[in-house]
Structures are given as structure tokens and as C-alpha cells.
Coordinates of C-alpha atoms in Angstrom, one line a residue:
X1 CA 94.8 133.4 41.6
X2 CA 98.2 134.5 42.9
X3 CA 98.3 135.9 46.4
X4 CA 98.5 139.7 46.4
X5 CA 98.5 142.5 49.0
X6 CA 94.8 143.1 48.2
X7 CA 93.8 140.0 50.2
X8 CA 95.5 141.4 53.3
X9 CA 94.7 145.2 52.9
X10 CA 91.0 144.9 54.1
X11 CA 92.2 143.5 57.4
X12 CA 94.6 146.3 57.9
X13 CA 92.0 148.9 56.9
X14 CA 89.3 147.4 59.2
X15 CA 91.8 147.4 62.1
X16 CA 92.4 151.1 61.7
X17 CA 88.8 152.0 61.2
X18 CA 87.8 150.0 64.3
X19 CA 90.7 151.7 66.2
X20 CA 92.0 148.2 67.3
X21 CA 95.0 147.9 69.5
X22 CA 98.4 147.6 68.0
X23 CA 98.6 144.1 69.4
X24 CA 95.4 143.1 67.7
X25 CA 96.5 144.7 64.4
X26 CA 99.8 142.8 64.3
X27 CA 98.3 139.5 65.3
X28 CA 95.7 139.8 62.5
X29 CA 98.3 140.7 59.9
X30 CA 100.6 137.8 60.9
X31 CA 97.6 135.4 60.7
X32 CA 96.6 136.7 57.2
X33 CA 100.2 136.7 55.8
X34 CA 100.5 133.1 56.9
X35 CA 97.2 132.1 55.2
X36 CA 97.7 134.1 52.0
X37 CA 101.3 133.2 51.4
X38 CA 101.1 129.6 52.7
X39 CA 104.1 130.2 55.1
X40 CA 104.8 130.1 58.7
X41 CA 105.4 133.6 59.9
X42 CA 107.3 135.5 62.5
X43 CA 107.0 139.3 62.8
X44 CA 109.8 141.0 64.8
X45 CA 108.7 144.2 66.4
X46 CA 110.2 146.9 68.7
X47 CA 113.3 147.2 66.5
X48 CA 113.1 151.0 66.4
X49 CA 113.5 151.2 70.2
X50 CA 116.7 151.1 72.1
X51 CA 117.7 147.8 73.8
X52 CA 116.8 144.2 73.1
X53 CA 114.3 144.2 76.0
X54 CA 111.8 145.9 73.7
X55 CA 111.9 143.3 71.0
X56 CA 108.7 141.2 70.6
X57 CA 107.9 138.4 68.2
X58 CA 104.4 137.7 66.8
X59 CA 104.5 134.1 65.6
X60 CA 102.2 131.5 64.1
X61 CA 102.0 128.2 66.0
X62 CA 104.2 126.4 63.5
X63 CA 106.9 129.1 63.5
X64 CA 106.8 129.2 67.3
X65 CA 107.4 125.4 67.4
X66 CA 110.3 125.8 64.9
X67 CA 112.2 128.5 66.8
X68 CA 111.0 128.3 70.4
X69 CA 114.2 126.5 71.5
X70 CA 116.8 128.3 69.4
X71 CA 115.5 131.8 70.3
X72 CA 114.5 130.9 73.8
X73 CA 111.0 132.3 73.2
X74 CA 109.0 133.2 76.3
X75 CA 105.3 133.5 75.6
X76 CA 103.5 136.6 76.8
X77 CA 99.8 136.8 77.4
X78 CA 97.7 138.1 74.5
X79 CA 96.0 141.5 74.7
X80 CA 93.7 140.8 71.8
X81 CA 90.0 141.7 72.0
X82 CA 87.4 139.0 72.4
X83 CA 86.1 139.7 68.9
X84 CA 89.4 138.9 67.2
X85 CA 90.7 136.2 69.5
X86 CA 89.2 133.4 67.4
X87 CA 90.9 134.6 64.2
X88 CA 94.2 135.1 66.1
X89 CA 94.2 131.9 68.1
X90 CA 97.2 130.6 66.1
X91 CA 99.3 133.7 66.6
X92 CA 101.0 134.3 69.9
X93 CA 103.3 137.0 71.3
X94 CA 106.8 136.1 72.6
X95 CA 109.8 137.7 74.2
X96 CA 113.1 136.4 72.7
X97 CA 115.8 135.7 75.2
X98 CA 118.4 135.8 72.4
X99 CA 118.5 137.5 69.0
X100 CA 119.8 135.9 65.8
X101 CA 122.9 137.4 64.3
X102 CA 121.1 138.2 61.0
X103 CA 118.5 140.3 62.9
X104 CA 121.3 142.4 64.4
X105 CA 122.7 142.9 60.9
X106 CA 119.2 143.9 59.7
X107 CA 119.1 146.6 62.3
X108 CA 122.4 148.0 61.0
X109 CA 121.7 147.5 57.3
X110 CA 118.1 146.4 56.4
X111 CA 117.9 144.4 53.1
X112 CA 115.8 141.7 51.6
X113 CA 117.6 138.4 52.0
X114 CA 117.1 134.6 52.3
X115 CA 118.7 132.6 55.0
X116 CA 120.5 129.3 54.3
X117 CA 117.6 127.4 55.8
X118 CA 115.4 129.0 53.2
X119 CA 113.6 131.6 55.4
X120 CA 112.7 134.8 53.5
X121 CA 113.7 137.9 55.5
X122 CA 111.7 141.1 54.6
X123 CA 112.6 144.4 56.4
X124 CA 109.7 146.8 56.8
X125 CA 110.5 150.5 57.5
X126 CA 108.4 153.5 58.4
X127 CA 108.9 155.2 55.0
X128 CA 105.2 155.0 54.5
X129 CA 105.0 154.7 50.8
X130 CA 105.5 152.3 47.9
X131 CA 107.8 153.1 45.0
X132 CA 106.6 152.3 41.4
X133 CA 109.3 149.7 40.9
X134 CA 108.3 146.1 41.4
X135 CA 111.2 145.4 43.7
X136 CA 112.4 148.7 45.0
X137 CA 116.1 149.5 45.3
X138 CA 115.4 150.6 48.9
X139 CA 115.3 146.9 49.9
X140 CA 119.0 146.7 48.9
X141 CA 119.9 149.5 51.3
X142 CA 117.1 150.8 53.4
X143 CA 117.8 154.3 54.8
X144 CA 114.5 154.7 56.7
X145 CA 114.4 153.4 60.4
X146 CA 113.5 149.8 60.7
X147 CA 110.0 149.1 62.1
X148 CA 109.5 145.4 61.6
X149 CA 111.2 142.3 60.1
X150 CA 109.1 139.5 58.5
X151 CA 110.6 136.0 58.7
X152 CA 108.7 133.7 56.4
X153 CA 109.3 129.9 56.1
X154 CA 107.6 127.5 53.7
X155 CA 108.5 124.3 51.9
X156 CA 111.4 124.8 49.5
X157 CA 110.4 125.3 45.9
X158 CA 112.9 125.0 43.0
X159 CA 113.6 128.5 41.7
X160 CA 113.5 127.3 38.1
X161 CA 109.9 126.2 38.5
X162 CA 108.8 129.7 39.6
X163 CA 107.7 131.8 36.6
X164 CA 108.0 135.5 37.1
X165 CA 105.0 137.7 36.4
X166 CA 104.8 139.1 32.8
X167 CA 104.4 142.5 34.4
X168 CA 107.6 142.2 36.4
X169 CA 110.9 143.6 35.1
X170 CA 114.0 141.5 34.7
X171 CA 115.2 140.7 38.2
X172 CA 118.4 142.2 39.5
X173 CA 121.1 139.7 40.2
X174 CA 120.7 140.0 43.9
X175 CA 117.1 138.9 43.8
X176 CA 117.7 136.0 41.4
X177 CA 119.1 134.3 44.5
X178 CA 115.6 134.4 46.2
X179 CA 114.3 130.8 45.9
X180 CA 110.7 129.8 46.1
X181 CA 109.1 133.2 45.9
X182 CA 107.7 134.9 42.8
X183 CA 108.1 138.5 41.8
X184 CA 104.4 139.1 42.4
X185 CA 104.8 137.8 45.9
X186 CA 107.8 140.0 46.6
X187 CA 106.1 143.0 45.2
X188 CA 102.9 142.4 47.2
X189 CA 105.0 142.0 50.4
X190 CA 106.5 145.4 49.8
X191 CA 103.1 147.0 49.3
X192 CA 101.7 145.2 52.3
X193 CA 104.6 146.3 54.4
X194 CA 104.0 150.0 53.5
X195 CA 100.3 149.7 54.4
X196 CA 101.2 148.0 57.7
X197 CA 103.7 150.7 58.5
X198 CA 101.0 153.4 57.9
X199 CA 98.4 151.5 59.9
X200 CA 100.8 150.9 62.7
X201 CA 101.8 154.6 62.9
X202 CA 98.1 155.6 62.9
X203 CA 97.3 153.3 65.8
X204 CA 100.6 153.9 67.6
X205 CA 100.1 157.7 67.7
X206 CA 96.4 157.4 68.6
X207 CA 97.4 155.1 71.4
X208 CA 100.2 157.4 72.6
X209 CA 97.9 160.4 72.5
X210 CA 95.3 158.4 74.6
X211 CA 98.1 157.3 77.0
X212 CA 99.3 160.9 77.3
X213 CA 95.8 162.0 78.1
X214 CA 95.4 159.3 80.7
X215 CA 98.7 160.0 82.3
X216 CA 98.0 163.7 82.5
X217 CA 94.6 162.9 84.1
X218 CA 96.4 160.5 86.5
X219 CA 98.8 163.2 87.7
X220 CA 95.9 165.6 88.0
X221 CA 93.9 163.3 90.2
X222 CA 96.8 162.6 92.5
X223 CA 97.6 166.4 92.8
X224 CA 94.0 166.8 93.9
X225 CA 94.4 164.1 96.5
X226 CA 97.3 165.9 98.0
X227 CA 95.0 168.9 98.7
X228 CA 92.2 166.8 100.1
X229 CA 91.2 166.3 103.7
X230 CA 91.8 162.5 103.7
X231 CA 94.1 161.1 106.2
X232 CA 97.6 159.9 105.1
X233 CA 96.7 156.3 104.9
X234 CA 93.8 157.0 102.6
X235 CA 95.9 159.4 100.4
X236 CA 98.8 156.9 100.0
X237 CA 96.4 154.1 99.4
X238 CA 94.6 156.1 96.7
X239 CA 97.9 157.1 95.1
X240 CA 99.0 153.5 94.9
X241 CA 95.6 152.5 93.4
X242 CA 95.6 155.2 90.8
X243 CA 99.2 154.3 89.7
X244 CA 98.3 150.6 89.5
X245 CA 95.1 151.2 87.5
X246 CA 96.7 153.9 85.3
X247 CA 99.6 151.7 84.3
X248 CA 97.5 148.5 84.2
X249 CA 99.7 146.4 86.4
X250 CA 98.4 143.5 88.4
X251 CA 99.5 144.8 91.8
X252 CA 100.9 148.1 93.0
X253 CA 102.6 148.5 96.4
X254 CA 104.4 151.2 98.4
X255 CA 107.1 149.7 100.6
X256 CA 109.2 151.3 103.4
X257 CA 112.7 149.9 103.0
X258 CA 114.4 151.6 105.9
X259 CA 114.1 148.9 108.5
X260 CA 114.1 145.1 108.9
X261 CA 111.7 143.7 108.2
X262 CA 110.6 146.0 105.5
X263 CA 107.0 147.3 105.8
X264 CA 104.5 147.4 102.9
X265 CA 102.4 150.5 103.6
X266 CA 99.8 150.2 100.8
X267 CA 98.7 147.5 98.4
X268 CA 96.4 147.7 95.4
X269 CA 95.3 144.7 93.3
X270 CA 93.5 144.6 90.0
X271 CA 89.9 143.5 90.9
X272 CA 89.7 140.9 88.2
X273 CA 93.0 139.3 88.8
X274 CA 93.4 136.0 90.6
X275 CA 96.8 136.5 92.3
X276 CA 98.3 135.4 95.6
X277 CA 97.3 137.7 98.4
X278 CA 100.0 139.4 100.4
X279 CA 99.0 137.8 103.7
X280 CA 102.2 138.8 105.4
X281 CA 102.9 142.4 104.5
X282 CA 106.5 142.3 105.6
X283 CA 109.6 140.7 104.1
X284 CA 113.1 140.3 105.2
X285 CA 115.3 143.2 104.2
X286 CA 118.1 141.1 102.8
X287 CA 115.9 140.4 99.7
X288 CA 115.9 144.1 99.0
X289 CA 119.5 144.9 99.9
X290 CA 120.9 145.1 96.4
X291 CA 118.0 147.2 95.3
X292 CA 118.5 149.6 98.2
X293 CA 122.2 150.0 97.4
X294 CA 121.5 150.7 93.7
X295 CA 119.0 153.4 94.6
X296 CA 121.1 155.0 97.4
X297 CA 124.6 154.5 95.9
X298 CA 124.2 154.3 92.2
X299 CA 121.4 156.8 91.9
X300 CA 119.2 154.7 89.7
X301 CA 115.9 156.4 88.9
X302 CA 114.1 153.1 88.4
X303 CA 114.8 149.3 88.1
X304 CA 113.1 146.6 86.1
X305 CA 113.4 143.0 87.2
X306 CA 112.0 139.9 85.6
X307 CA 111.5 136.4 86.9
X308 CA 113.9 134.8 84.4
X309 CA 116.7 137.4 84.4
X310 CA 120.1 135.8 83.5
X311 CA 121.7 137.2 86.7
X312 CA 118.8 137.2 89.2
X313 CA 118.6 139.5 92.2
X314 CA 117.9 138.2 95.7
X315 CA 114.6 140.1 95.5
X316 CA 113.5 137.7 92.7
X317 CA 113.3 134.9 95.3
X318 CA 110.5 136.8 97.0
X319 CA 108.9 137.8 93.7
X320 CA 108.9 134.2 92.5
X321 CA 107.4 133.0 95.8
X322 CA 104.4 135.3 95.2
X323 CA 104.2 134.5 91.5
X324 CA 105.5 137.8 90.0
X325 CA 106.8 137.7 86.4
X326 CA 108.2 141.2 86.3
X327 CA 108.3 144.4 88.5
X328 CA 109.1 148.0 88.0
X329 CA 110.7 149.7 91.1
X330 CA 110.8 153.5 91.5
X331 CA 112.6 154.9 94.6
X332 CA 111.1 157.3 97.1
X333 CA 113.0 160.0 98.9
X334 CA 111.6 162.2 101.7
X335 CA 113.6 165.4 102.0
X336 CA 116.5 163.8 100.3
X337 CA 116.5 160.8 102.7
X338 CA 115.9 157.4 101.1
X339 CA 112.5 156.0 102.3
X340 CA 111.5 153.1 100.0
X341 CA 110.0 152.3 96.6
X342 CA 106.8 152.1 94.6
X343 CA 106.6 148.7 92.9
X344 CA 104.4 147.8 89.9
X345 CA 104.0 144.0 89.7
X346 CA 103.0 141.9 86.7
X347 CA 101.9 138.3 87.4
X348 CA 100.7 137.3 83.9
X349 CA 103.5 138.6 81.7
X350 CA 106.7 140.6 81.5
X351 CA 106.2 144.3 80.9
X352 CA 108.4 147.0 79.3
X353 CA 107.7 150.7 79.6
X354 CA 108.0 153.7 77.3
X355 CA 110.0 156.7 78.4
X356 CA 106.9 158.8 79.0
X357 CA 105.3 156.0 81.1
X358 CA 108.5 155.9 83.3
X359 CA 108.4 159.7 83.6
X360 CA 104.7 159.5 84.7
X361 CA 105.6 156.9 87.4
X362 CA 108.5 159.0 88.5
X363 CA 106.2 162.1 88.9
X364 CA 103.6 160.0 90.8
X365 CA 106.4 158.7 93.1
X366 CA 107.5 162.2 93.8
X367 CA 103.9 163.1 94.7
X368 CA 103.7 160.1 97.0
X369 CA 106.8 161.4 98.7
X370 CA 105.0 164.7 99.2
X371 CA 102.1 162.8 100.8
X372 CA 104.5 161.1 103.1
X373 CA 106.2 164.4 104.0
X374 CA 102.8 165.8 104.8
X375 CA 102.1 162.8 107.0
X376 CA 105.0 163.8 109.2
X377 CA 103.0 166.8 110.3
X378 CA 99.6 165.1 110.3
X379 CA 99.6 164.3 114.0
X380 CA 100.3 167.8 115.2
X381 CA 97.6 169.1 112.8
X382 CA 95.2 166.5 114.1
X383 CA 95.9 167.7 117.7
X384 CA 95.1 171.3 116.8
X385 CA 92.0 170.3 115.0
X386 CA 90.8 168.2 118.0
X387 CA 91.6 171.1 120.3
X388 CA 89.6 173.5 118.3
X389 CA 86.7 171.1 117.9
X390 CA 86.5 170.5 121.6
X391 CA 86.7 174.2 122.4
X392 CA 83.7 174.8 120.0
X393 CA 81.8 171.8 121.3
X394 CA 81.2 171.6 125.0
X395 CA 79.6 168.2 124.8
X396 CA 82.6 166.8 122.8
X397 CA 84.9 168.3 125.4
X398 CA 83.1 166.6 128.2
X399 CA 83.2 163.3 126.4
X400 CA 87.0 163.4 125.9
X401 CA 88.0 164.8 129.4
X402 CA 88.3 163.0 132.7
X403 CA 85.5 164.3 135.0
X404 CA 87.7 164.4 138.1
X405 CA 91.1 165.6 136.9
X406 CA 90.0 167.4 133.7
X407 CA 92.9 165.7 131.9
X408 CA 92.1 163.8 128.7
X409 CA 90.5 160.5 129.5
X410 CA 91.2 156.9 128.4
X411 CA 88.9 157.1 125.4
X412 CA 90.8 160.2 124.2
X413 CA 94.1 158.3 124.7
X414 CA 92.9 155.4 122.6
X415 CA 92.0 157.8 119.8
X416 CA 95.5 159.3 120.0
X417 CA 97.1 155.8 119.9
X418 CA 94.9 154.9 116.9
X419 CA 96.0 158.0 115.0
X420 CA 99.7 157.3 115.8
X421 CA 99.3 153.7 114.6
X422 CA 97.9 154.8 111.2
X423 CA 100.3 152.9 108.8
X424 CA 101.6 155.9 106.9
X425 CA 101.9 158.2 109.9
X426 CA 103.5 155.4 111.9
X427 CA 106.3 155.0 109.3
X428 CA 107.1 158.7 108.7
X429 CA 106.3 160.6 111.8
X430 CA 109.2 161.9 114.0
X431 CA 110.1 159.5 116.8
X432 CA 107.8 159.7 119.8
X433 CA 108.0 158.5 123.3
X434 CA 105.4 157.5 125.9
X435 CA 105.7 158.2 129.6
X436 CA 103.6 156.1 132.1
X437 CA 103.2 157.5 135.6
X438 CA 101.7 155.8 138.7
X439 CA 101.4 157.2 142.3
X440 CA 103.3 155.1 144.8
X441 CA 101.3 153.5 147.6
X442 CA 98.1 155.4 146.6
X443 CA 96.0 152.8 148.2
X444 CA 97.4 153.8 151.6
X445 CA 96.3 157.4 150.9
X446 CA 92.7 156.3 150.4
X447 CA 92.9 153.9 153.4
X448 CA 94.3 156.6 155.8
X449 CA 92.6 159.8 154.6
X450 CA 89.6 158.5 152.6
X451 CA 88.6 158.6 149.0
X452 CA 87.6 162.3 149.0
X453 CA 91.2 163.3 150.0
X454 CA 92.5 160.8 147.5
X455 CA 90.5 162.6 144.8
X456 CA 92.1 165.9 145.9
X457 CA 95.5 164.3 145.6
X458 CA 94.7 163.1 142.0
X459 CA 93.4 166.6 141.0
X460 CA 96.5 168.4 142.3
X461 CA 98.8 165.9 140.8
X462 CA 97.1 166.2 137.4
X463 CA 97.5 170.0 137.5
X464 CA 101.2 169.6 138.3
X465 CA 101.8 167.2 135.5
X466 CA 100.0 169.3 132.9
X467 CA 101.7 172.5 134.2
X468 CA 105.2 170.9 133.6
X469 CA 104.4 170.0 130.0
X470 CA 104.9 172.2 126.9
X471 CA 101.8 173.9 125.6
X472 CA 99.8 171.6 123.4
X473 CA 101.0 168.4 125.0
X474 CA 98.1 166.6 126.6
X475 CA 98.3 164.3 129.6
X476 CA 95.8 161.5 130.0
X477 CA 94.3 159.8 133.0
X478 CA 94.8 156.2 132.0
X479 CA 92.9 154.7 135.0
X480 CA 92.8 155.0 138.8
X481 CA 96.1 156.7 139.9
X482 CA 98.0 156.0 136.5
X483 CA 98.7 158.8 134.0
X484 CA 100.1 158.7 130.4
X485 CA 101.9 161.4 128.5
X486 CA 102.7 161.1 124.7
X487 CA 105.7 163.2 123.8
X488 CA 105.8 163.7 120.0
X489 CA 109.1 164.3 118.2
X490 CA 110.9 163.2 121.4
X491 CA 113.5 160.4 121.7
X492 CA 113.9 158.3 124.8
X493 CA 116.6 160.3 126.5
X494 CA 114.7 163.6 126.3
X495 CA 111.5 161.8 127.4
X496 CA 113.3 160.4 130.4
X497 CA 114.4 164.0 131.3
X498 CA 110.8 165.1 131.2
X499 CA 109.8 162.2 133.5
X500 CA 112.6 163.0 135.9
X501 CA 111.5 166.6 136.1
X502 CA 108.0 165.5 136.9
X503 CA 109.2 163.0 139.5
X504 CA 111.2 165.7 141.4
X505 CA 108.3 168.2 141.2
X506 CA 105.9 165.6 142.8
X507 CA 108.4 164.5 145.5
X508 CA 109.6 168.0 146.5
X509 CA 106.1 169.7 146.8
X510 CA 103.8 167.9 149.3
X511 CA 100.1 168.3 148.4
X512 CA 97.9 170.5 150.6
X513 CA 94.5 169.0 151.3
X514 CA 91.6 169.8 153.7
X515 CA 93.1 167.5 156.3
X516 CA 96.6 168.7 156.0
X517 CA 99.7 168.1 153.9
X518 CA 100.1 164.7 152.1
X519 CA 103.5 163.7 150.9
X520 CA 103.5 161.4 147.8
X521 CA 105.9 160.1 145.3
X522 CA 105.4 158.6 141.8
X523 CA 107.2 156.1 139.6
X524 CA 107.7 156.5 135.9
X525 CA 108.2 154.2 132.9
X526 CA 109.4 155.6 129.5
X527 CA 109.5 153.9 126.1
X528 CA 110.4 155.2 122.6
X529 CA 108.8 154.1 119.4
X530 CA 110.9 151.4 117.7
X531 CA 109.9 150.6 114.1
X532 CA 112.0 147.4 114.2
X533 CA 110.1 146.2 117.2
X534 CA 106.7 147.9 117.6
X535 CA 103.9 147.4 115.1
X536 CA 101.7 150.1 116.6
X537 CA 101.5 152.7 119.4
X538 CA 99.8 150.3 121.8
X539 CA 103.0 148.2 121.8
X540 CA 105.0 151.3 122.8
X541 CA 102.5 152.0 125.6
X542 CA 102.9 148.3 126.7
X543 CA 106.7 148.7 126.9
X544 CA 106.2 152.0 128.9
X545 CA 104.0 150.0 131.3
X546 CA 106.7 147.3 131.6
X547 CA 109.3 150.1 132.4
X548 CA 106.9 151.5 135.0
X549 CA 106.7 148.0 136.6
X550 CA 110.5 147.8 136.6
X551 CA 110.7 151.2 138.4
X552 CA 108.2 149.9 141.0
X553 CA 110.3 146.7 141.4
X554 CA 113.5 148.7 142.0
X555 CA 112.0 150.6 144.9
X556 CA 109.6 153.2 143.5
X557 CA 110.1 157.0 143.2
X558 CA 112.3 156.6 140.2
X559 CA 112.3 156.7 136.4
X560 CA 113.0 153.5 134.3
X561 CA 113.4 153.6 130.6
X562 CA 113.0 150.9 128.0
X563 CA 114.8 151.2 124.7

């Protein structure tokens, strides 16, 4: 019995009825074509899309061996279901590094042809029907967009030994040159191609519809996150996770590219992937420099990098070190200022994106930028919330205030430092400074006048400090005679001015106590948040303490700053 399209059609029909993936459908068809026609088979796909990056090749094992070197085929991991993997074990998916000249010609003018090596080239379009003619004239000059190209290779057969079917008309001169293939086979390939085109379109549009639904749901979930009461770290982490899961990448990250080293704010990994963990969540900025320049100077809306690019970027050194095959980078801007990027990483295979997928990633990146913008105001909102909570909760207020001075206590300071150190807030908040203050020679006050008078001095000093600060700026009793002030949205120079004003106020106004006037002075240390140096707010406080020590060493009653 001669091979016909009827032997392949049941596989196509079953794939559509079972709503298989496109990948599964194409692998099954290639496997069946190879079996039915006794030929090694390559199916070229993605030809209707712009750019060679979209082209994929489904190949039998024999065909892959024949052309792996000449076409520089890079094998991609299979997305076939477990139920069909056994039948498709001999069919793999490849990305060609180079395209043959005849394929480029087929894209311009599709036509049935035979290569000098004997391979049969069959263009398949999305015309979706089969003419009555045995060998349609459309194969001579196909007007419909090209969907696939079949490349079939089998042992040469003398054309004179091939008897055309009685049902076939006299062949046209062009087709008399096709060697080793009967008219029935050519006819059945045409019918099979039409059926494959219809099945592909059915699954393609079902898949696109499902993708559109999922993408809309993804954007909706992230919009909901922006209106939630979660802290910025949780919101950014959830956005990165939603994006990674929705686009089915292996790892999704959000990276701040403004400083050196760059800082990875959030990481999400596919739970079932065995990939190298990002133990060190920072990388040298020089890896990213070209990417940064392209986003800031060239205005690129996204970049796709792969491990084996002909002209590799420096960033690929870092990607290769952590095992990444390809990455999609989408820039982030906060109030028109460049911040960083969202990166979708693939460790198992290279990945290309459809336009609507890129648009979805762009929309999610914009929403991530909104979350980062909101984070800039998070600290002040947190202060207001804490203030109201303490006003409405006497016990809470007592727990957070120093019993003697009624300033905020050390526990409250530690909570503040923790909030400032939240990864997302830390990266996007306006620059803050910390002022550390210590009473000079306070031990002598206690030794001369006693601890009760010492307590009066501490109480009066605390009131003066708090009275000199703008409304809503808390001062903290750090311990003993040391006090701390956190000045949000305040650079070093302005913070030093505040410290100098406090120093003069303390020096110029002796403190009245029950035993008389006590003259005191105080020393101040000031430090500003430095994203290139400090990893958290505790390190800023430590540098303020170092500056305070320097003020003491220089003679006390002075302000020392540490840049």
C-alpha cells in the first residue's frame, strides 16, 4: 500500500482534539512523516515571523546528524507532554545559527523543488485548503504566507523506476525533474500540509487566547498588589515572582543598576528547577555597562541576550558563570530617571518572545516602577502610621518611649533602622542622614551632683533636642547620655547644619536644676547614607558613631561629619 496522507491525518486530528501544544503537534507530525515516507525529515518553522531568531527546526535524529554541523544547530529542550515523549523521542527541536540560501529564497518565492543533494523541499502555507489538482499550481508560485518548509531526505531512487499513479494527470515539465518521489506521494504531502496548517492555526490561536487571558490576569494581580498593604519588599518580590511564573522563565530578578556594585533587589526561581543559586546578590557594574548605555542613550525598550551570541556582551560573562542560556532585559525608570532592569533568565534553553508577551513584560515593568516610586514615600507613611498607633495605644506608646526622657527608646530606633534597611526602601528612598550626640564629660555631672541631677540634665537636654527638630522627626535615646536623630530626605551638609544648631543651643543655654545651673556641652557625629558603601542603616549609624568619636578626639563640643 502506498503511503498517503490518511496515515498521518489521525495523528493531526488527535492532537487538535486533545488540545496538545504546538510543540507536541509538530513533533508528532515530523515523526509520522519520517515513518510513512521512509525519509529523514526537517520541519522549518517560524518563517512567518520577522527575523531569523524566530526560526526553529524540528528534526529526526538522522536529519539532525546530517545537518547539525552545516546549519550550526543548537538543540533546545523539548516541551512535549509525558504521554507523547516516547513517540517523539527521535524528534528534537533546534535553533539554527545559520540559514541555507534556498530557505531564504523559499521565503521570497515558495515553490516545490529538489536540491542537488536530492532533498525534497515542500513549502507549506496557511492557505488552509487543498485544490482538486493532484499537484496544485500554487506550488509553482505560492501567494499565501509561508508557514513551514518540509525538507525530506531519503536514499536516491532512479526516476525512471517510479511509476506515476493511474489517477494522476500527466506531470508538468517542472515536476518531471523531481526524482525518487511518486505523484501520489507529492499529492499526499500537499493534503497533509493543508491539514497541518489548519491544525496549527487551531492550536496557535487557542494558545494565543489562553496566553492573552493569562497575561491579562497577571497584570490584574499586579495592579491589585499595588493597592495592597504589603511593604515594598513584599510587593516587589511578588511582582518579580508573578512575572517569572507568568512568562515561565527559570529565574526572574529585579536589579538596581545605578551604583557599583549593582544590587539585585528581588529574586524568584522556578520551584522545580535545579539552578545555581545567586549566593552573592551583587555583581560588578562593568558587566552591565553596555546594557545601561543602550537603555539610557539608545532608548531600547528591551534587550535579548543569549549565551552563544556572535558578538557577546560583557554581561554574558556573568550569565555564563551562573549557567544562563538566554535573558530578556526590560529597563525600569522611576520618574524618568533610569533605575535598573527586570531580567527573565532561561537556564535550559534559549527563548524568544511574541510581541504581546513583550508588551506584557513592559507593562509589568512599569507597574514595578510604580511600586518603587511608592516605596520612596513608604518611610514617612510608616512614621505616621506608627505615630497614630502609639497615640491610640497607651501600652504601645509606653513600650516605644524612654521612661526618663520620653524620647523614643533604643527598641524603637532598631525598628526604624530595620524599616530603612528594607531592600526596596533602601534603594529608592531619598538620601537620609543620622546624627549621633553624646554629652561631654557627663560622668563628672553624675559624680559632682549625683544621678538625680544627672537625670534632670538628660530630661532637659532631650526636650531641647526634640524642640529644635521639625515636626514629625523623632529623636531617640540610644543609651546612657547618647542620643540619635534620623533625618530623612537630608544630605550630609544639611544634617551637619542641624547638628551645629543643636550644639550651639546646648552650649549657650545652661541647664537649671534643683541645685543650680549646670553648664554642659555635647559632641556630634553625622553620616549620610551611601549606597556604594553601606549595606543597611546600621552601617550608617556605625559611621555616625565613628564621626562622634572623631569629634571627641578633636576636643569635644564640636560636629564631625563622615561622608
